[in-house]
Structure formats: C-alpha cells, structure tokens
Amino acid sequence: MMLNGRCFREIDENCYNPDARIPECDRHGVDVQVLSTVPVMFAYWAQPQDTLDLAQYLNDHISQVVSENPKRYVGLGTLPMQDPELACQELRRCMEDLGLAGIQIGTHVNGKNLDHPDLFPIFQEAERLGAAVFVHPWDMLAKERMTDYWLPWLVGMPTETAIAICSVIMGGVLERLPKLRIAFAHGGGSFPQLIGRIQHGFDVRPDLCAVKNTTPPKEYLGKFWLDSLVHDPALLQSLVKLVGANRICLGSDYPFPLGEDVPGKMIKEDEGLDSKTKEMILCDNALEFLGITKDRFLKI
C-alpha cells in the first residue's frame, strides 16, 4: 500500500483475495468472517464526492464477495462520514441494495468526535435501518508525541476508542438512540480500565461531565458491544464481568500483526470462562450485533 508515493504497508494476498482467506479460516476453525475495509481507506479527509466514489467501489466489492460466499462472509460498508447527506445515502444503499449487515466507521471524523451534531443523522439512520455500527480507531491523536515504539497503534488506538465511547455516552447518542447496535474494537480500548475514573468524574463534576446527558456512564455498560481482542485472558474475564458475557464478540484483527495468530484461541483455552460464555463470545453475540441468525449459514 502506497501513501503519498511512499510505502505505507506491505500486505499479503489474504488482505484482499477472498479465495486466499477461506483456506486460512478453515485451518483456524473460523466458519464465518465479517469483512470490512481497512480503516486507512476511510478517506474522510478527501472531497466528499471522491470519498463517496471510493466507498461505493469498496462496498460493491465487499457485497460481491459476500454474495459469492454467503455462508462464509458477512459484510460491513464504509461511508463518506464528512458529508452526512451522502453518508446516509450510501448507508441506505448498503442496507437496502447491497445486502450488507451494517457499517464500519472511525473513532472521529476529521477531528469531530462521535457526538458531534453533524454526525447524529447518520446514527439515527443506522438505528432506523437496523444497521450494525462497528467503530474502529483511526487517524490517532498526538502523532507528534508518538513517533517511536509503534505507540500510535499500541497507545493511540486504545485512547481513540475510549474517547469514542465517552462521546456517544456523555454526548447523549446512546440515550437518544436506545435501539442503535454499536460495537467498539479492541475490547473498547482503554475505556474499560477508565470507567471508574469516568464515573467518579461524572459524579463530582456534573457541571463538566453531565452537560449533554445526565444519565451516569456506568448505566450504559451492557448497552453496546466490545470485541474480544485484548491479548490477555485476565483482561477478557474482567470485560465479561464489566459489560456482560452477552456483549463481547470475537475480534481477530486478521490479517494484521496486532491480531491473534489463531482467531479465538485465547477464548477457547481460557479456563476462567465457562463453555456457555465461550459459545456466546465465539458466535452468538456477533449474530445479535449483526442482526442475523444462524440459519443463514447452515449447510444444506
């Protein structure tokens, strides 16, 4: 992948070729994979019409892959989030014409957090259409302070996700749209470890924290989904206690280095999780988040 004439990242065939993915899924025991575009392709920085053209190309491709392999893949689209009208237009096309299950979006849109009024119509339309919304960190903050040690990916991404969750909670998005199905990558980033501090801040400084929503942040635990990609069994167990066993979905970050070598291996080998919880994390919770049933994938 090239960026401004320079090599940004080397990728293998399994990043774009569905036929290369299926043998790897079979080898790892993955029956169904949810496809979404690489976040660096969001292109929220571009002219809206240009981003729409790119989004349509990417969404058409994912839709085609899913239609050719309906028992192996589910698709999430991408939107020109910098233009709410175009974004809603493409969201409708994703759901009504392309057969996708929802969308993947970034943790902010050109510096606008997810509670920005410009973005609310998109979430409103997603709720109306029953579209799943998966939030993945991108364009990480404080680049000038994270030039070494892969810090943008190790620290910046979890911070981005924590800001996104705080924004939809404190900004009233979840309060106003209680039926919105929204999930956050990487176990919610640093949010779960900060929830005590966030709640305490809300309690002692409501003049700063409760200005858009007076419902305590902890009351939203269990009202959104997190993925399981935290690379630590003890941390995964704490997430189960925090948000509920029914609100964590298998996350893989496939096929990139920060993902699991074998998706689901940590869950299956975790002695602190019972068999029912493992089944929920490996399958059932994702189906609920995506709004689909197992019947779609049953072999005839």
JSON list of C-alpha atoms in Angstrom, two decimals, residues 75-277:
[
{"chain": "A", "resi": 75, "resn": "GLY", "atom": "CA", "xyz": [-20.09, -7.52, 5.03]},
{"chain": "A", "resi": 76, "resn": "LEU", "atom": "CA", "xyz": [-19.85, -4.08, 6.64]},
{"chain": "A", "resi": 77, "resn": "GLY", "atom": "CA", "xyz": [-19.74, -0.98, 4.45]},
{"chain": "A", "resi": 78, "resn": "THR", "atom": "CA", "xyz": [-17.86, 2.30, 4.68]},
{"chain": "A", "resi": 79, "resn": "LEU", "atom": "CA", "xyz": [-19.32, 5.79, 4.33]},
{"chain": "A", "resi": 80, "resn": "PRO", "atom": "CA", "xyz": [-18.26, 9.35, 3.44]},
{"chain": "A", "resi": 81, "resn": "MET", "atom": "CA", "xyz": [-18.83, 10.43, 7.03]},
{"chain": "A", "resi": 82, "resn": "GLN", "atom": "CA", "xyz": [-17.65, 14.00, 6.37]},
{"chain": "A", "resi": 83, "resn": "ASP", "atom": "CA", "xyz": [-20.89, 14.60, 4.43]},
{"chain": "A", "resi": 84, "resn": "PRO", "atom": "CA", "xyz": [-23.89, 13.34, 6.44]},
{"chain": "A", "resi": 85, "resn": "GLU", "atom": "CA", "xyz": [-26.29, 13.54, 3.50]},
{"chain": "A", "resi": 86, "resn": "LEU", "atom": "CA", "xyz": [-24.04, 11.45, 1.25]},
{"chain": "A", "resi": 87, "resn": "ALA", "atom": "CA", "xyz": [-23.26, 9.13, 4.17]},
{"chain": "A", "resi": 88, "resn": "CYS", "atom": "CA", "xyz": [-26.96, 8.43, 4.79]},
{"chain": "A", "resi": 89, "resn": "GLN", "atom": "CA", "xyz": [-27.48, 7.92, 1.08]},
{"chain": "A", "resi": 90, "resn": "GLU", "atom": "CA", "xyz": [-24.72, 5.31, 0.93]},
{"chain": "A", "resi": 91, "resn": "LEU", "atom": "CA", "xyz": [-25.85, 3.73, 4.19]},
{"chain": "A", "resi": 92, "resn": "ARG", "atom": "CA", "xyz": [-29.28, 3.13, 2.67]},
{"chain": "A", "resi": 93, "resn": "ARG", "atom": "CA", "xyz": [-27.66, 1.59, -0.41]},
{"chain": "A", "resi": 94, "resn": "CYS", "atom": "CA", "xyz": [-25.52, -0.69, 1.78]},
{"chain": "A", "resi": 95, "resn": "MET", "atom": "CA", "xyz": [-28.54, -1.96, 3.66]},
{"chain": "A", "resi": 96, "resn": "GLU", "atom": "CA", "xyz": [-31.25, -1.97, 1.01]},
{"chain": "A", "resi": 97, "resn": "ASP", "atom": "CA", "xyz": [-29.36, -2.80, -2.19]},
{"chain": "A", "resi": 98, "resn": "LEU", "atom": "CA", "xyz": [-26.06, -4.44, -1.29]},
{"chain": "A", "resi": 99, "resn": "GLY", "atom": "CA", "xyz": [-27.23, -6.77, 1.48]},
{"chain": "A", "resi": 100, "resn": "LEU", "atom": "CA", "xyz": [-24.61, -5.65, 3.99]},
{"chain": "A", "resi": 101, "resn": "ALA", "atom": "CA", "xyz": [-25.19, -6.02, 7.72]},
{"chain": "A", "resi": 102, "resn": "GLY", "atom": "CA", "xyz": [-24.07, -2.53, 8.65]},
{"chain": "A", "resi": 103, "resn": "ILE", "atom": "CA", "xyz": [-21.09, -0.20, 8.52]},
{"chain": "A", "resi": 104, "resn": "GLN", "atom": "CA", "xyz": [-17.63, 0.34, 9.95]},
{"chain": "A", "resi": 105, "resn": "ILE", "atom": "CA", "xyz": [-16.70, 3.89, 10.94]},
{"chain": "A", "resi": 106, "resn": "GLY", "atom": "CA", "xyz": [-13.73, 5.67, 12.52]},
{"chain": "A", "resi": 107, "resn": "THR", "atom": "CA", "xyz": [-13.45, 6.99, 16.05]},
{"chain": "A", "resi": 108, "resn": "HIS", "atom": "CA", "xyz": [-13.73, 10.56, 14.80]},
{"chain": "A", "resi": 109, "resn": "VAL", "atom": "CA", "xyz": [-14.38, 12.39, 11.54]},
{"chain": "A", "resi": 110, "resn": "ASN", "atom": "CA", "xyz": [-11.69, 14.97, 10.82]},
{"chain": "A", "resi": 111, "resn": "GLY", "atom": "CA", "xyz": [-11.48, 15.84, 14.50]},
{"chain": "A", "resi": 112, "resn": "LYS", "atom": "CA", "xyz": [-15.22, 15.73, 15.16]},
{"chain": "A", "resi": 113, "resn": "ASN", "atom": "CA", "xyz": [-15.98, 13.30, 17.95]},
{"chain": "A", "resi": 114, "resn": "LEU", "atom": "CA", "xyz": [-18.88, 10.90, 17.50]},
{"chain": "A", "resi": 115, "resn": "ASP", "atom": "CA", "xyz": [-21.28, 13.07, 19.49]},
{"chain": "A", "resi": 116, "resn": "HIS", "atom": "CA", "xyz": [-20.91, 15.98, 17.05]},
{"chain": "A", "resi": 117, "resn": "PRO", "atom": "CA", "xyz": [-24.34, 17.17, 15.87]},
{"chain": "A", "resi": 118, "resn": "ASP", "atom": "CA", "xyz": [-23.30, 16.78, 12.22]},
{"chain": "A", "resi": 119, "resn": "LEU", "atom": "CA", "xyz": [-22.92, 13.03, 12.70]},
{"chain": "A", "resi": 120, "resn": "PHE", "atom": "CA", "xyz": [-26.15, 12.35, 14.60]},
{"chain": "A", "resi": 121, "resn": "PRO", "atom": "CA", "xyz": [-28.33, 11.94, 11.46]},
{"chain": "A", "resi": 122, "resn": "ILE", "atom": "CA", "xyz": [-26.06, 9.08, 10.36]},
{"chain": "A", "resi": 123, "resn": "PHE", "atom": "CA", "xyz": [-26.52, 7.22, 13.65]},
{"chain": "A", "resi": 124, "resn": "GLN", "atom": "CA", "xyz": [-30.23, 8.00, 13.52]},
{"chain": "A", "resi": 125, "resn": "GLU", "atom": "CA", "xyz": [-30.47, 6.47, 10.06]},
{"chain": "A", "resi": 126, "resn": "ALA", "atom": "CA", "xyz": [-28.45, 3.44, 11.17]},
{"chain": "A", "resi": 127, "resn": "GLU", "atom": "CA", "xyz": [-30.90, 2.83, 14.01]},
{"chain": "A", "resi": 128, "resn": "ARG", "atom": "CA", "xyz": [-33.87, 3.21, 11.64]},
{"chain": "A", "resi": 129, "resn": "LEU", "atom": "CA", "xyz": [-32.40, 0.76, 9.13]},
{"chain": "A", "resi": 130, "resn": "GLY", "atom": "CA", "xyz": [-31.24, -1.73, 11.77]},
{"chain": "A", "resi": 131, "resn": "ALA", "atom": "CA", "xyz": [-27.64, -1.34, 10.66]},
{"chain": "A", "resi": 132, "resn": "ALA", "atom": "CA", "xyz": [-24.86, -2.58, 12.91]},
{"chain": "A", "resi": 133, "resn": "VAL", "atom": "CA", "xyz": [-22.19, 0.09, 13.52]},
{"chain": "A", "resi": 134, "resn": "PHE", "atom": "CA", "xyz": [-18.64, -1.07, 14.21]},
{"chain": "A", "resi": 135, "resn": "VAL", "atom": "CA", "xyz": [-16.25, 1.63, 15.44]},
{"chain": "A", "resi": 136, "resn": "HIS", "atom": "CA", "xyz": [-12.54, 1.14, 14.71]},
{"chain": "A", "resi": 137, "resn": "PRO", "atom": "CA", "xyz": [-9.78, 3.58, 15.72]},
{"chain": "A", "resi": 138, "resn": "TRP", "atom": "CA", "xyz": [-8.01, 5.51, 13.01]},
{"chain": "A", "resi": 139, "resn": "ASP", "atom": "CA", "xyz": [-6.02, 8.73, 12.46]},
{"chain": "A", "resi": 140, "resn": "MET", "atom": "CA", "xyz": [-4.69, 8.60, 16.01]},
{"chain": "A", "resi": 141, "resn": "LEU", "atom": "CA", "xyz": [-4.25, 11.71, 18.13]},
{"chain": "A", "resi": 142, "resn": "ALA", "atom": "CA", "xyz": [-0.96, 13.22, 19.38]},
{"chain": "A", "resi": 143, "resn": "LYS", "atom": "CA", "xyz": [1.11, 11.99, 16.44]},
{"chain": "A", "resi": 144, "resn": "GLU", "atom": "CA", "xyz": [3.90, 14.40, 17.32]},
{"chain": "A", "resi": 145, "resn": "ARG", "atom": "CA", "xyz": [4.36, 12.65, 20.68]},
{"chain": "A", "resi": 146, "resn": "MET", "atom": "CA", "xyz": [4.11, 9.08, 19.39]},
{"chain": "A", "resi": 147, "resn": "THR", "atom": "CA", "xyz": [6.80, 8.85, 16.75]},
{"chain": "A", "resi": 148, "resn": "ASP", "atom": "CA", "xyz": [8.57, 5.86, 18.33]},
{"chain": "A", "resi": 149, "resn": "TYR", "atom": "CA", "xyz": [7.89, 2.34, 19.57]},
{"chain": "A", "resi": 150, "resn": "TRP", "atom": "CA", "xyz": [4.73, 1.82, 17.45]},
{"chain": "A", "resi": 151, "resn": "LEU", "atom": "CA", "xyz": [2.93, 3.97, 20.03]},
{"chain": "A", "resi": 152, "resn": "PRO", "atom": "CA", "xyz": [0.15, 5.16, 17.68]},
{"chain": "A", "resi": 153, "resn": "TRP", "atom": "CA", "xyz": [-1.04, 1.56, 17.41]},
{"chain": "A", "resi": 154, "resn": "LEU", "atom": "CA", "xyz": [-0.22, 0.45, 20.97]},
{"chain": "A", "resi": 155, "resn": "VAL", "atom": "CA", "xyz": [-1.41, 3.54, 22.89]},
{"chain": "A", "resi": 156, "resn": "GLY", "atom": "CA", "xyz": [-3.08, 5.87, 20.40]},
{"chain": "A", "resi": 157, "resn": "MET", "atom": "CA", "xyz": [-5.66, 3.38, 19.17]},
{"chain": "A", "resi": 158, "resn": "PRO", "atom": "CA", "xyz": [-6.95, 2.40, 22.64]},
{"chain": "A", "resi": 159, "resn": "THR", "atom": "CA", "xyz": [-7.14, 6.08, 23.55]},
{"chain": "A", "resi": 160, "resn": "GLU", "atom": "CA", "xyz": [-9.10, 6.88, 20.39]},
{"chain": "A", "resi": 161, "resn": "THR", "atom": "CA", "xyz": [-11.62, 4.18, 21.23]},
{"chain": "A", "resi": 162, "resn": "ALA", "atom": "CA", "xyz": [-12.03, 5.40, 24.81]},
{"chain": "A", "resi": 163, "resn": "ILE", "atom": "CA", "xyz": [-12.77, 8.90, 23.51]},
{"chain": "A", "resi": 164, "resn": "ALA", "atom": "CA", "xyz": [-15.32, 7.49, 21.07]},
{"chain": "A", "resi": 165, "resn": "ILE", "atom": "CA", "xyz": [-17.17, 5.54, 23.77]},
{"chain": "A", "resi": 166, "resn": "CYS", "atom": "CA", "xyz": [-17.17, 8.52, 26.14]},
{"chain": "A", "resi": 167, "resn": "SER", "atom": "CA", "xyz": [-18.50, 10.69, 23.33]},
{"chain": "A", "resi": 168, "resn": "VAL", "atom": "CA", "xyz": [-21.51, 8.52, 22.50]},
{"chain": "A", "resi": 169, "resn": "ILE", "atom": "CA", "xyz": [-22.30, 8.10, 26.21]},
{"chain": "A", "resi": 170, "resn": "MET", "atom": "CA", "xyz": [-21.78, 11.62, 27.55]},
{"chain": "A", "resi": 171, "resn": "GLY", "atom": "CA", "xyz": [-22.88, 13.24, 24.32]},
{"chain": "A", "resi": 172, "resn": "GLY", "atom": "CA", "xyz": [-26.26, 11.53, 24.58]},
{"chain": "A", "resi": 173, "resn": "VAL", "atom": "CA", "xyz": [-26.09, 9.47, 21.37]},
{"chain": "A", "resi": 174, "resn": "LEU", "atom": "CA", "xyz": [-26.93, 6.20, 23.14]},
{"chain": "A", "resi": 175, "resn": "GLU", "atom": "CA", "xyz": [-29.57, 7.93, 25.26]},
{"chain": "A", "resi": 176, "resn": "ARG", "atom": "CA", "xyz": [-31.35, 9.32, 22.21]},
{"chain": "A", "resi": 177, "resn": "LEU", "atom": "CA", "xyz": [-30.95, 6.16, 20.13]},
{"chain": "A", "resi": 178, "resn": "PRO", "atom": "CA", "xyz": [-31.55, 3.23, 22.50]},
{"chain": "A", "resi": 179, "resn": "LYS", "atom": "CA", "xyz": [-32.01, 0.71, 19.67]},
{"chain": "A", "resi": 180, "resn": "LEU", "atom": "CA", "xyz": [-28.73, 1.56, 17.95]},
{"chain": "A", "resi": 181, "resn": "ARG", "atom": "CA", "xyz": [-26.48, -1.50, 17.73]},
{"chain": "A", "resi": 182, "resn": "ILE", "atom": "CA", "xyz": [-22.93, -0.22, 18.11]},
{"chain": "A", "resi": 183, "resn": "ALA", "atom": "CA", "xyz": [-19.67, -2.06, 18.85]},
{"chain": "A", "resi": 184, "resn": "PHE", "atom": "CA", "xyz": [-16.14, -0.92, 19.56]},
{"chain": "A", "resi": 185, "resn": "ALA", "atom": "CA", "xyz": [-12.89, -2.60, 18.57]},
{"chain": "A", "resi": 186, "resn": "HIS", "atom": "CA", "xyz": [-10.08, -3.97, 20.72]},
{"chain": "A", "resi": 187, "resn": "GLY", "atom": "CA", "xyz": [-12.11, -4.57, 23.84]},
{"chain": "A", "resi": 188, "resn": "GLY", "atom": "CA", "xyz": [-13.16, -0.94, 23.96]},
{"chain": "A", "resi": 189, "resn": "GLY", "atom": "CA", "xyz": [-9.56, 0.27, 24.04]},
{"chain": "A", "resi": 190, "resn": "SER", "atom": "CA", "xyz": [-8.66, 1.88, 27.35]},
{"chain": "A", "resi": 191, "resn": "PHE", "atom": "CA", "xyz": [-12.29, 2.68, 28.25]},
{"chain": "A", "resi": 192, "resn": "PRO", "atom": "CA", "xyz": [-12.93, -0.37, 30.48]},
{"chain": "A", "resi": 193, "resn": "GLN", "atom": "CA", "xyz": [-9.92, 0.45, 32.66]},
{"chain": "A", "resi": 194, "resn": "LEU", "atom": "CA", "xyz": [-11.06, 4.08, 32.92]},
{"chain": "A", "resi": 195, "resn": "ILE", "atom": "CA", "xyz": [-14.74, 3.58, 33.68]},
{"chain": "A", "resi": 196, "resn": "GLY", "atom": "CA", "xyz": [-14.26, 4.03, 37.44]},
{"chain": "A", "resi": 197, "resn": "ARG", "atom": "CA", "xyz": [-12.45, 7.31, 36.90]},
{"chain": "A", "resi": 198, "resn": "ILE", "atom": "CA", "xyz": [-15.01, 8.41, 34.30]},
{"chain": "A", "resi": 199, "resn": "GLN", "atom": "CA", "xyz": [-17.92, 7.66, 36.62]},
{"chain": "A", "resi": 200, "resn": "HIS", "atom": "CA", "xyz": [-16.23, 9.42, 39.54]},
{"chain": "A", "resi": 201, "resn": "GLY", "atom": "CA", "xyz": [-15.58, 12.49, 37.40]},
{"chain": "A", "resi": 202, "resn": "PHE", "atom": "CA", "xyz": [-19.22, 12.47, 36.34]},
{"chain": "A", "resi": 203, "resn": "ASP", "atom": "CA", "xyz": [-20.30, 12.33, 39.98]},
{"chain": "A", "resi": 204, "resn": "VAL", "atom": "CA", "xyz": [-18.05, 15.09, 41.32]},
{"chain": "A", "resi": 205, "resn": "ARG", "atom": "CA", "xyz": [-18.09, 17.46, 38.34]},
{"chain": "A", "resi": 206, "resn": "PRO", "atom": "CA", "xyz": [-21.51, 17.19, 36.69]},
{"chain": "A", "resi": 207, "resn": "ASP", "atom": "CA", "xyz": [-21.04, 20.78, 35.56]},
{"chain": "A", "resi": 208, "resn": "LEU", "atom": "CA", "xyz": [-18.37, 19.48, 33.17]},
{"chain": "A", "resi": 209, "resn": "CYS", "atom": "CA", "xyz": [-19.42, 15.88, 32.51]},
{"chain": "A", "resi": 210, "resn": "ALA", "atom": "CA", "xyz": [-23.24, 15.89, 32.61]},
{"chain": "A", "resi": 211, "resn": "VAL", "atom": "CA", "xyz": [-23.82, 18.84, 30.33]},
{"chain": "A", "resi": 212, "resn": "LYS", "atom": "CA", "xyz": [-25.38, 16.83, 27.48]},
{"chain": "A", "resi": 213, "resn": "ASN", "atom": "CA", "xyz": [-26.57, 13.70, 29.27]},
{"chain": "A", "resi": 214, "resn": "THR", "atom": "CA", "xyz": [-27.44, 13.33, 32.94]},
{"chain": "A", "resi": 215, "resn": "THR", "atom": "CA", "xyz": [-27.53, 9.52, 32.94]},
{"chain": "A", "resi": 216, "resn": "PRO", "atom": "CA", "xyz": [-24.48, 8.07, 34.76]},
{"chain": "A", "resi": 217, "resn": "PRO", "atom": "CA", "xyz": [-21.92, 6.47, 32.40]},
{"chain": "A", "resi": 218, "resn": "LYS", "atom": "CA", "xyz": [-21.97, 3.11, 34.21]},
{"chain": "A", "resi": 219, "resn": "GLU", "atom": "CA", "xyz": [-25.63, 2.68, 33.32]},
{"chain": "A", "resi": 220, "resn": "TYR", "atom": "CA", "xyz": [-24.61, 2.21, 29.68]},
{"chain": "A", "resi": 221, "resn": "LEU", "atom": "CA", "xyz": [-22.42, -0.79, 30.38]},
{"chain": "A", "resi": 222, "resn": "GLY", "atom": "CA", "xyz": [-24.07, -3.69, 28.57]},
{"chain": "A", "resi": 223, "resn": "LYS", "atom": "CA", "xyz": [-25.80, -1.39, 26.07]},
{"chain": "A", "resi": 224, "resn": "PHE", "atom": "CA", "xyz": [-23.04, -1.63, 23.47]},
{"chain": "A", "resi": 225, "resn": "TRP", "atom": "CA", "xyz": [-20.73, -4.39, 22.26]},
{"chain": "A", "resi": 226, "resn": "LEU", "atom": "CA", "xyz": [-16.95, -4.80, 22.53]},
{"chain": "A", "resi": 227, "resn": "ASP", "atom": "CA", "xyz": [-14.74, -7.20, 20.64]},
{"chain": "A", "resi": 228, "resn": "SER", "atom": "CA", "xyz": [-12.52, -9.68, 22.45]},
{"chain": "A", "resi": 229, "resn": "LEU", "atom": "CA", "xyz": [-9.13, -8.65, 21.08]},
{"chain": "A", "resi": 230, "resn": "VAL", "atom": "CA", "xyz": [-7.29, -7.71, 24.28]},
{"chain": "A", "resi": 231, "resn": "HIS", "atom": "CA", "xyz": [-4.43, -10.28, 24.20]},
{"chain": "A", "resi": 232, "resn": "ASP", "atom": "CA", "xyz": [-4.82, -11.10, 27.90]},
{"chain": "A", "resi": 233, "resn": "PRO", "atom": "CA", "xyz": [-7.11, -13.76, 29.43]},
{"chain": "A", "resi": 234, "resn": "ALA", "atom": "CA", "xyz": [-7.45, -11.91, 32.75]},
{"chain": "A", "resi": 235, "resn": "LEU", "atom": "CA", "xyz": [-8.46, -8.73, 30.96]},
{"chain": "A", "resi": 236, "resn": "LEU", "atom": "CA", "xyz": [-11.02, -10.62, 28.87]},
{"chain": "A", "resi": 237, "resn": "GLN", "atom": "CA", "xyz": [-12.51, -12.09, 32.02]},
{"chain": "A", "resi": 238, "resn": "SER", "atom": "CA", "xyz": [-12.77, -8.61, 33.53]},
{"chain": "A", "resi": 239, "resn": "LEU", "atom": "CA", "xyz": [-14.60, -7.41, 30.41]},
{"chain": "A", "resi": 240, "resn": "VAL", "atom": "CA", "xyz": [-17.11, -10.23, 30.81]},
{"chain": "A", "resi": 241, "resn": "LYS", "atom": "CA", "xyz": [-17.77, -9.06, 34.38]},
{"chain": "A", "resi": 242, "resn": "LEU", "atom": "CA", "xyz": [-17.94, -5.40, 33.32]},
{"chain": "A", "resi": 243, "resn": "VAL", "atom": "CA", "xyz": [-20.25, -5.43, 30.29]},
{"chain": "A", "resi": 244, "resn": "GLY", "atom": "CA", "xyz": [-21.71, -8.95, 30.42]},
{"chain": "A", "resi": 245, "resn": "ALA", "atom": "CA", "xyz": [-20.92, -12.18, 28.65]},
{"chain": "A", "resi": 246, "resn": "ASN", "atom": "CA", "xyz": [-23.54, -11.32, 26.01]},
{"chain": "A", "resi": 247, "resn": "ARG", "atom": "CA", "xyz": [-21.80, -8.13, 24.89]},
{"chain": "A", "resi": 248, "resn": "ILE", "atom": "CA", "xyz": [-18.38, -9.38, 23.77]},
{"chain": "A", "resi": 249, "resn": "CYS", "atom": "CA", "xyz": [-17.76, -10.66, 20.25]},
{"chain": "A", "resi": 250, "resn": "LEU", "atom": "CA", "xyz": [-14.77, -12.48, 18.84]},
{"chain": "A", "resi": 251, "resn": "GLY", "atom": "CA", "xyz": [-12.32, -9.98, 17.33]},
{"chain": "A", "resi": 252, "resn": "SER", "atom": "CA", "xyz": [-9.33, -11.03, 15.27]},
{"chain": "A", "resi": 253, "resn": "ASP", "atom": "CA", "xyz": [-7.69, -8.02, 13.51]},
{"chain": "A", "resi": 254, "resn": "TYR", "atom": "CA", "xyz": [-6.99, -10.55, 10.77]},
{"chain": "A", "resi": 255, "resn": "PRO", "atom": "CA", "xyz": [-4.67, -10.48, 8.87]},
{"chain": "A", "resi": 256, "resn": "PHE", "atom": "CA", "xyz": [-2.54, -7.85, 10.60]},
{"chain": "A", "resi": 257, "resn": "PRO", "atom": "CA", "xyz": [0.27, -8.23, 13.20]},
{"chain": "A", "resi": 258, "resn": "LEU", "atom": "CA", "xyz": [-1.78, -6.98, 16.17]},
{"chain": "A", "resi": 259, "resn": "GLY", "atom": "CA", "xyz": [-4.34, -9.71, 15.61]},
{"chain": "A", "resi": 260, "resn": "GLU", "atom": "CA", "xyz": [-4.43, -13.23, 17.00]},
{"chain": "A", "resi": 261, "resn": "ASP", "atom": "CA", "xyz": [-2.38, -15.77, 15.08]},
{"chain": "A", "resi": 262, "resn": "VAL", "atom": "CA", "xyz": [-5.28, -18.19, 15.53]},
{"chain": "A", "resi": 263, "resn": "PRO", "atom": "CA", "xyz": [-8.56, -16.29, 15.99]},
{"chain": "A", "resi": 264, "resn": "GLY", "atom": "CA", "xyz": [-10.44, -17.43, 19.08]},
{"chain": "A", "resi": 265, "resn": "LYS", "atom": "CA", "xyz": [-7.58, -19.50, 20.50]},
{"chain": "A", "resi": 266, "resn": "MET", "atom": "CA", "xyz": [-7.31, -17.42, 23.67]},
{"chain": "A", "resi": 267, "resn": "ILE", "atom": "CA", "xyz": [-11.06, -17.69, 24.28]},
{"chain": "A", "resi": 268, "resn": "LYS", "atom": "CA", "xyz": [-11.15, -21.43, 23.76]},
{"chain": "A", "resi": 269, "resn": "GLU", "atom": "CA", "xyz": [-8.19, -22.00, 26.09]},
{"chain": "A", "resi": 270, "resn": "ASP", "atom": "CA", "xyz": [-9.33, -19.60, 28.82]},
{"chain": "A", "resi": 271, "resn": "GLU", "atom": "CA", "xyz": [-10.12, -21.73, 31.87]},
{"chain": "A", "resi": 272, "resn": "GLY", "atom": "CA", "xyz": [-11.79, -18.76, 33.53]},
{"chain": "A", "resi": 273, "resn": "LEU", "atom": "CA", "xyz": [-14.67, -18.82, 31.02]},
{"chain": "A", "resi": 274, "resn": "ASP", "atom": "CA", "xyz": [-17.36, -21.48, 31.05]},
{"chain": "A", "resi": 275, "resn": "SER", "atom": "CA", "xyz": [-18.46, -23.26, 27.88]},
{"chain": "A", "resi": 276, "resn": "LYS", "atom": "CA", "xyz": [-21.65, -21.20, 27.50]},
{"chain": "A", "resi": 277, "resn": "THR", "atom": "CA", "xyz": [-19.73, -17.92, 27.75]}
]
